[in-house]
CSV table of C-alpha atoms and ligand atoms in Angstrom, one decimal:
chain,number,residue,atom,x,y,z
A,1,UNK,CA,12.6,8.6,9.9
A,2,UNK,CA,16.4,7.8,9.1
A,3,UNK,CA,15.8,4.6,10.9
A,4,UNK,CA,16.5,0.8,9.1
A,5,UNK,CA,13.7,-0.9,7.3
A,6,UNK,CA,12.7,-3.8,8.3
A,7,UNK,CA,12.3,-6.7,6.1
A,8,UNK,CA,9.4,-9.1,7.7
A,9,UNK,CA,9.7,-12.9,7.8
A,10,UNK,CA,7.3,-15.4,6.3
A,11,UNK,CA,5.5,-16.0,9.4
A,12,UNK,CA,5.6,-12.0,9.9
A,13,UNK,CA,3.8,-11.7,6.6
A,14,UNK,CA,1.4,-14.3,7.7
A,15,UNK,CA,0.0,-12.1,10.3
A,16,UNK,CA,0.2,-9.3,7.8
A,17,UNK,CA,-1.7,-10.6,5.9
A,18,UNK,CA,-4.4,-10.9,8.5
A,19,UNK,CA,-4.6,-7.4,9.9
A,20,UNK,CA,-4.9,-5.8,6.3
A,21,UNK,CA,-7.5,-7.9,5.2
A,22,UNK,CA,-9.9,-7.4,8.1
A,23,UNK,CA,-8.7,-3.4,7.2
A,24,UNK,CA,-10.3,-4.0,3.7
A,25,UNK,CA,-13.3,-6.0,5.1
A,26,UNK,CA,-13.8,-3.2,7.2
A,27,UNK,CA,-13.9,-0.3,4.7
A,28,UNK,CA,-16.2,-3.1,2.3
A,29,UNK,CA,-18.7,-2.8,4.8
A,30,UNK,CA,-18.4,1.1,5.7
A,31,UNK,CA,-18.3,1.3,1.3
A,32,UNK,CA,-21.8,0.0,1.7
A,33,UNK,CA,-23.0,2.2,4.3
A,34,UNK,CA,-21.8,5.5,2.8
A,35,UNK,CA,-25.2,7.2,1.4
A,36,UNK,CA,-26.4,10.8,2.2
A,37,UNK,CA,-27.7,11.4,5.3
A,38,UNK,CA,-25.6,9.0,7.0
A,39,UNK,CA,-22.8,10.2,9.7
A,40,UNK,CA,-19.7,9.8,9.8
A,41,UNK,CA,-19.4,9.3,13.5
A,42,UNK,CA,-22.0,6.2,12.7
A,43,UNK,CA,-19.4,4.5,10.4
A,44,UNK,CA,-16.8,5.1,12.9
A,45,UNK,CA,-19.0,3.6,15.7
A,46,UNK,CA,-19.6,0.5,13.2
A,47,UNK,CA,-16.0,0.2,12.5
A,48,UNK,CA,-14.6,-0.4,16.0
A,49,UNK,CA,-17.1,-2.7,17.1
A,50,UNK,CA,-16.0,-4.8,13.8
A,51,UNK,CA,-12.6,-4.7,14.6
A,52,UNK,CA,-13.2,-5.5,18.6
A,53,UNK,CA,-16.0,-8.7,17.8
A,54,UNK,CA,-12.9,-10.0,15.2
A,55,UNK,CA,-10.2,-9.4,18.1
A,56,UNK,CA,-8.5,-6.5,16.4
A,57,UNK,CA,-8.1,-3.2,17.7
A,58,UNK,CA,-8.2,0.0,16.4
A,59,UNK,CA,-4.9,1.6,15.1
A,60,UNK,CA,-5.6,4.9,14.9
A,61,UNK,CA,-7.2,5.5,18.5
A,62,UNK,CA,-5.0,6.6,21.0
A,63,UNK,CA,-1.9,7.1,18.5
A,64,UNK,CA,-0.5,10.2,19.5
A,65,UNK,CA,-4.1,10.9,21.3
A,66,UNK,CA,-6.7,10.9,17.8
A,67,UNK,CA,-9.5,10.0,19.7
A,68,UNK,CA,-11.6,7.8,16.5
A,69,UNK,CA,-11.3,4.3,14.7
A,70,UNK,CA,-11.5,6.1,11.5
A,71,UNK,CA,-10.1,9.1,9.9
A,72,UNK,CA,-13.0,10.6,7.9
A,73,UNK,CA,-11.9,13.5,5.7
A,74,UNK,CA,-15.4,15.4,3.5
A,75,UNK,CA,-14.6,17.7,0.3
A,76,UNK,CA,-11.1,20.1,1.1
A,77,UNK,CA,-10.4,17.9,4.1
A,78,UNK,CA,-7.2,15.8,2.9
A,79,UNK,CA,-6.5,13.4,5.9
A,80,UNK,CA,-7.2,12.9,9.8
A,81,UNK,CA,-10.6,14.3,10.0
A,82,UNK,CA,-12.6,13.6,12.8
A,83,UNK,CA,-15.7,11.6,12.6
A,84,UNK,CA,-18.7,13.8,13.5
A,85,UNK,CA,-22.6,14.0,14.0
A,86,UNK,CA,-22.8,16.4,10.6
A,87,UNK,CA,-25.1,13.9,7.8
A,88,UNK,CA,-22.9,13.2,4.6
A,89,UNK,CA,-25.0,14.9,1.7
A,90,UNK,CA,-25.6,14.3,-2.1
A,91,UNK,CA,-22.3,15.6,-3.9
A,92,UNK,CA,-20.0,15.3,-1.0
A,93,UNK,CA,-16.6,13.0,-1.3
A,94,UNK,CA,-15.7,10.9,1.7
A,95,UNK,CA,-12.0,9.7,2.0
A,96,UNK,CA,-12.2,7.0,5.5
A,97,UNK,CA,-8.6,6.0,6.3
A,98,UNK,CA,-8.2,3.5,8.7
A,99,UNK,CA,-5.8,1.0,10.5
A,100,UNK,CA,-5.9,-1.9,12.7
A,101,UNK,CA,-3.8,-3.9,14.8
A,102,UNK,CA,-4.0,-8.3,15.0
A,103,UNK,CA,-1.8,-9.9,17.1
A,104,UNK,CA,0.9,-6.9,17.1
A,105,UNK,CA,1.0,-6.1,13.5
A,106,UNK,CA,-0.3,-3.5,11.4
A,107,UNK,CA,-2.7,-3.0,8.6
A,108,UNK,CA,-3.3,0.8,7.0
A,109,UNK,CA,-5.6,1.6,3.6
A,110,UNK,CA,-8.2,4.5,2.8
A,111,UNK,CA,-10.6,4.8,0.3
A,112,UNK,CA,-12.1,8.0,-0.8
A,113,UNK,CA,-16.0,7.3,-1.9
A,114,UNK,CA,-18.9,9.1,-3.7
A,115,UNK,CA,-21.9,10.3,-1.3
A,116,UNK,CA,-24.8,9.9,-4.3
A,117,UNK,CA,-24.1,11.8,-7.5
A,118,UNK,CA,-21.0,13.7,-7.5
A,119,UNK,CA,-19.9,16.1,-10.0
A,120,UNK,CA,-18.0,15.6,-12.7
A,121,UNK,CA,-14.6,16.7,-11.7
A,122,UNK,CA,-15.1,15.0,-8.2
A,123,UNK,CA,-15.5,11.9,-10.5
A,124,UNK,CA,-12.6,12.5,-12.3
A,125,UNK,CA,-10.4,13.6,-9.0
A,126,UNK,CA,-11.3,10.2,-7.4
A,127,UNK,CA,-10.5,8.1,-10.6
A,128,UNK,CA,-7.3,9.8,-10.9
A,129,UNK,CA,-6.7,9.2,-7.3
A,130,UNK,CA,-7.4,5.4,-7.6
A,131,UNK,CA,-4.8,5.3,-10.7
A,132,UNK,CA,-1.8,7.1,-8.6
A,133,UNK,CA,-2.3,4.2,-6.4
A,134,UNK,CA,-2.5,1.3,-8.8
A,135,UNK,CA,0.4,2.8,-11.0
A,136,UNK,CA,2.7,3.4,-7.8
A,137,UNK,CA,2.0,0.0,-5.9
A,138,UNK,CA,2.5,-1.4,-10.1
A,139,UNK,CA,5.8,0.4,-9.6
A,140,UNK,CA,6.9,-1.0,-5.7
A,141,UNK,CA,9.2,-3.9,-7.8
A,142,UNK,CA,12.2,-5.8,-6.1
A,143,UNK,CA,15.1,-4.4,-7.5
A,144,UNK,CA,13.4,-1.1,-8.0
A,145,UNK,CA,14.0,2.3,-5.8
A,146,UNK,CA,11.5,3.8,-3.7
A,147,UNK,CA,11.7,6.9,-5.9
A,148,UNK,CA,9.8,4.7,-8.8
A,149,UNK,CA,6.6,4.9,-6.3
A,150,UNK,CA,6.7,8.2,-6.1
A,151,UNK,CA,7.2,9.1,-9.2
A,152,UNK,CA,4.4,7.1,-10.3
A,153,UNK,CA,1.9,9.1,-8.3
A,154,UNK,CA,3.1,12.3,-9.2
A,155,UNK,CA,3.7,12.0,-12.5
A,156,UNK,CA,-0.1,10.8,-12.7
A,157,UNK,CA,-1.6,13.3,-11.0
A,158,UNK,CA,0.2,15.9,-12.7
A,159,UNK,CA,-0.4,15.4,-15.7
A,160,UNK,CA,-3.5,15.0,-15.0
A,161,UNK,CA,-3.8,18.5,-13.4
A,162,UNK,CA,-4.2,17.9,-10.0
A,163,UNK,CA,-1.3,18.1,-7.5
A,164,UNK,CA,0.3,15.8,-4.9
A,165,UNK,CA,0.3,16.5,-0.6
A,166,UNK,CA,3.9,17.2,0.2
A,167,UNK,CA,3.3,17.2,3.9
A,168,UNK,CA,1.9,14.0,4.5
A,169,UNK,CA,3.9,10.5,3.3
A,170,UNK,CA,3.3,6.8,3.1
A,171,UNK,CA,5.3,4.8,5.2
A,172,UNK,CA,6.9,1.4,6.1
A,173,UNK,CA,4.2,-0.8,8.6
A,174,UNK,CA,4.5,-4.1,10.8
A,175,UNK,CA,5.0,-3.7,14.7
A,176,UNK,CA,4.5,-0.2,14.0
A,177,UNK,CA,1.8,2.1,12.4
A,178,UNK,CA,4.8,3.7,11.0
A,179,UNK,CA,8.5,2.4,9.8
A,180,UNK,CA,10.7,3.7,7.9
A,181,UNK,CA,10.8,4.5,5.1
A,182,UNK,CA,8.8,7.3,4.4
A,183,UNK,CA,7.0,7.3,1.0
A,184,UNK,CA,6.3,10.6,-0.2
A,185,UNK,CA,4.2,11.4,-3.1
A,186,UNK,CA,6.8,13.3,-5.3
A,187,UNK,CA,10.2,13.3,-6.1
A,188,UNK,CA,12.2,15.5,-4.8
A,189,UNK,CA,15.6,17.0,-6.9
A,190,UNK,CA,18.6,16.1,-5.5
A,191,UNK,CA,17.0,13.9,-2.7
A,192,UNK,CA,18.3,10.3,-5.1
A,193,UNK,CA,16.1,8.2,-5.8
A,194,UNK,CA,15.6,6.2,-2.5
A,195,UNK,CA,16.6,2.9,-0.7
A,196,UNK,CA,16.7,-0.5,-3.2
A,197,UNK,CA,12.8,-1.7,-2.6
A,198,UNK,CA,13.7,-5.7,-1.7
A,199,UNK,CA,11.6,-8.6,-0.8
A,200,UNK,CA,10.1,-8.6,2.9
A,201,UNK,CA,9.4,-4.8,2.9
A,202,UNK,CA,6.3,-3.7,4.2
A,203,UNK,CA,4.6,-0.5,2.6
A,204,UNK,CA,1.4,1.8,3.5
A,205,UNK,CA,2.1,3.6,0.0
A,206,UNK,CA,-0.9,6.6,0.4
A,207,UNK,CA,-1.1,9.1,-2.5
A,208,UNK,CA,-3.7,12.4,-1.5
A,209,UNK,CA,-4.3,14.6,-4.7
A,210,UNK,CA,-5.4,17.9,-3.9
A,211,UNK,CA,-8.2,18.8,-7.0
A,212,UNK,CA,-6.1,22.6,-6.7
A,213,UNK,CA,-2.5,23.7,-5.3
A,214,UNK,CA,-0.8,21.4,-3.1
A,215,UNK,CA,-1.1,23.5,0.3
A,216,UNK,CA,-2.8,22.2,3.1
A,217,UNK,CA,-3.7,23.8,6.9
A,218,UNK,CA,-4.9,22.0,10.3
A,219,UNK,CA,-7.8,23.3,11.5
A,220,UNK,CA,-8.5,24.3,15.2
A,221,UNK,CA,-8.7,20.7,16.2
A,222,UNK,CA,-5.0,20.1,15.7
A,223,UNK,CA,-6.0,16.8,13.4
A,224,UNK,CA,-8.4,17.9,10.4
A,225,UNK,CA,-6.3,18.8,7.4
A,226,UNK,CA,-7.6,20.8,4.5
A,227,UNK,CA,-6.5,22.0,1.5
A,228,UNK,CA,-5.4,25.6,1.6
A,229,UNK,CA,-7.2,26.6,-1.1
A,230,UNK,CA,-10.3,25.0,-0.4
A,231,UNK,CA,-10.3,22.6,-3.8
A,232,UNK,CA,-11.5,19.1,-3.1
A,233,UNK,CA,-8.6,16.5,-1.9
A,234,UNK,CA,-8.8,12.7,-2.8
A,235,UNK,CA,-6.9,9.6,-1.0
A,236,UNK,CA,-6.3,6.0,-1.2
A,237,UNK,CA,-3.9,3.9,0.5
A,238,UNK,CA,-2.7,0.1,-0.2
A,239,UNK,CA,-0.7,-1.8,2.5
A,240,UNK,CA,2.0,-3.7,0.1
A,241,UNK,CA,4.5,-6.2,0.4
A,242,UNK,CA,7.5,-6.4,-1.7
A,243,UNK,CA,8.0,-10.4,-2.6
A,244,UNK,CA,10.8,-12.0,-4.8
A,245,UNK,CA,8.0,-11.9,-7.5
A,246,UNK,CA,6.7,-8.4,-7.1
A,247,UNK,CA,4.4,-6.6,-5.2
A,248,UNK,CA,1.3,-8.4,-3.1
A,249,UNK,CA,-1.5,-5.7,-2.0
A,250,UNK,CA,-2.4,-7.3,1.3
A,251,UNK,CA,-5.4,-4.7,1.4
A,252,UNK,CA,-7.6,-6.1,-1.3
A,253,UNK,CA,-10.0,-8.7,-1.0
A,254,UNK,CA,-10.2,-11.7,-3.6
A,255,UNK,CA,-14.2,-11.8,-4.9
B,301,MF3,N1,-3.1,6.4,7.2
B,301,MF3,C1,-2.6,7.4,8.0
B,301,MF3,C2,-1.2,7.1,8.3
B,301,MF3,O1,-0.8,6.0,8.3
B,301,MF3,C3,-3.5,7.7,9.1
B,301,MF3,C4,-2.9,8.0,10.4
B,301,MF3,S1,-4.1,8.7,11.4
B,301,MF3,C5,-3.5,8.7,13.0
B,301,MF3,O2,-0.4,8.0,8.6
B,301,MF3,F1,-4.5,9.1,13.7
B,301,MF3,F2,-3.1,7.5,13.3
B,301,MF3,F3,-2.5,9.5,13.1
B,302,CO,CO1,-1.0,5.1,6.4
């Protein structure tokens, strides 16, 4: 993804604005679902009638043929797993990653959730997790590079003792599920430190912290990634604008 990024209008934002929030309405309803013995094809079926009574549609569906609303990744799976009839149980973690689509524009965020009592380095992996992703989107400043996000996720979850996906990024968003520029979750030597972050960008910034090594493999279903070593994985994503005054998370909801 060499390609330009492009900086949204006002009245771009606008709409922006609208597709992430019903993306964060829509994972506050699935947050209050999630219990054991629960599936996760259930929450996927709740989601896209949610989005289709509100006039969204699903982002995910159909995009290069995943076949779900949601992306629902249990334990090792790091991203893009399939929704399925299997009941979520006590101690499992849940990351559900999900997009949708208002009038022609974008919104992206994940959440990785508890199923009951979890142990206590699940606790921690998730907290952790959650941290990357306020200190990066913290970091997304006009003025600053996009090297600063990455380096605040990274530099979290290292020294924290977990380590950060290479394989998967965070991205630009608005007409598309995915702009340039790519955001990865670590800072690479001798790669600079990024494009000038300016006011009117548009980011999906996504940090997945793998509880062991970094590796991940796609299982047989050509979606479904898991970690390689078969530690537990944690994600959360924030779709972000970049404003004159800093950065706005248009994936949160106010109260
Ligand atoms: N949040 C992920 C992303 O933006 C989810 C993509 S799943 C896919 O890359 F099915 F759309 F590929
Ligand atoms: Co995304």
């Amino acid at each position: 993804m060499r390609d330009k990024i492009i900086l949204k209008a006002p009245w771009e934002l606008e709409i922006l604005r609208r597709s992430n929030r019903l993306v964060a309405e829509t994972l506050r309803e699935l947050t209050r679902m999630v219990r054991p013995g629960v599936s996760t094809l259930e929450l996927d079926r709740f989601a896209e009638t949610y989005l289709r009574e509100r006039g969204a549609r699903p982002a995910f569906k159909g995009y290069r043929d995943y076949p779900f609303t949601l992306c629902a990744s249990v334990n090792e799976a790091v991203v893009h797993g399939f929704p399925s009839t299997r009941l979520l149980r006590e101690g499992d973690i849940l990351s559900l990653d999900m997009g949708a689509v208002v009038d022609g524009y974008y919104g992206d965020a994940a959440v990785t959730l508890p199923v009951g009592r979890i142990s206590g380095e699940a606790e921690r992996l998730l907290r952790v997790t959650r941290e990357c992703l306020e200190r990066s989107v913290g970091a997304a400043q006009p003025g600053g590079r996009l090297a600063d996000i990455s380096q605040a996720v990274q530099g979290h979850a290292e020294a924290n003792g977990f380590s950060v996906v290479r394989v998967f990024v965070g991205h630009g968003i608005g007409k598309a599920l995915h702009e340039a520029p790519q955001i990865p979750n670590f800072v690479d030597a001798g790669q600079g430190r990024g494009p000038v972050l300016k006011a009117g960008m548009v980011l999906a910034i996504e940090p997945m912290v793998n509880a062991g090594g970094p590796d991940v493999r796609v299982l047989g279903d050509k979606w479904t990634a898991v970690t390689a070593d078969g530690a537990l994985s944690a994600h959360f994503e924030h779709t972000v604008a970049i404003t004159e005054h800093g950065s706005e998370v248009l994936t949160l909801l106010d109260g």
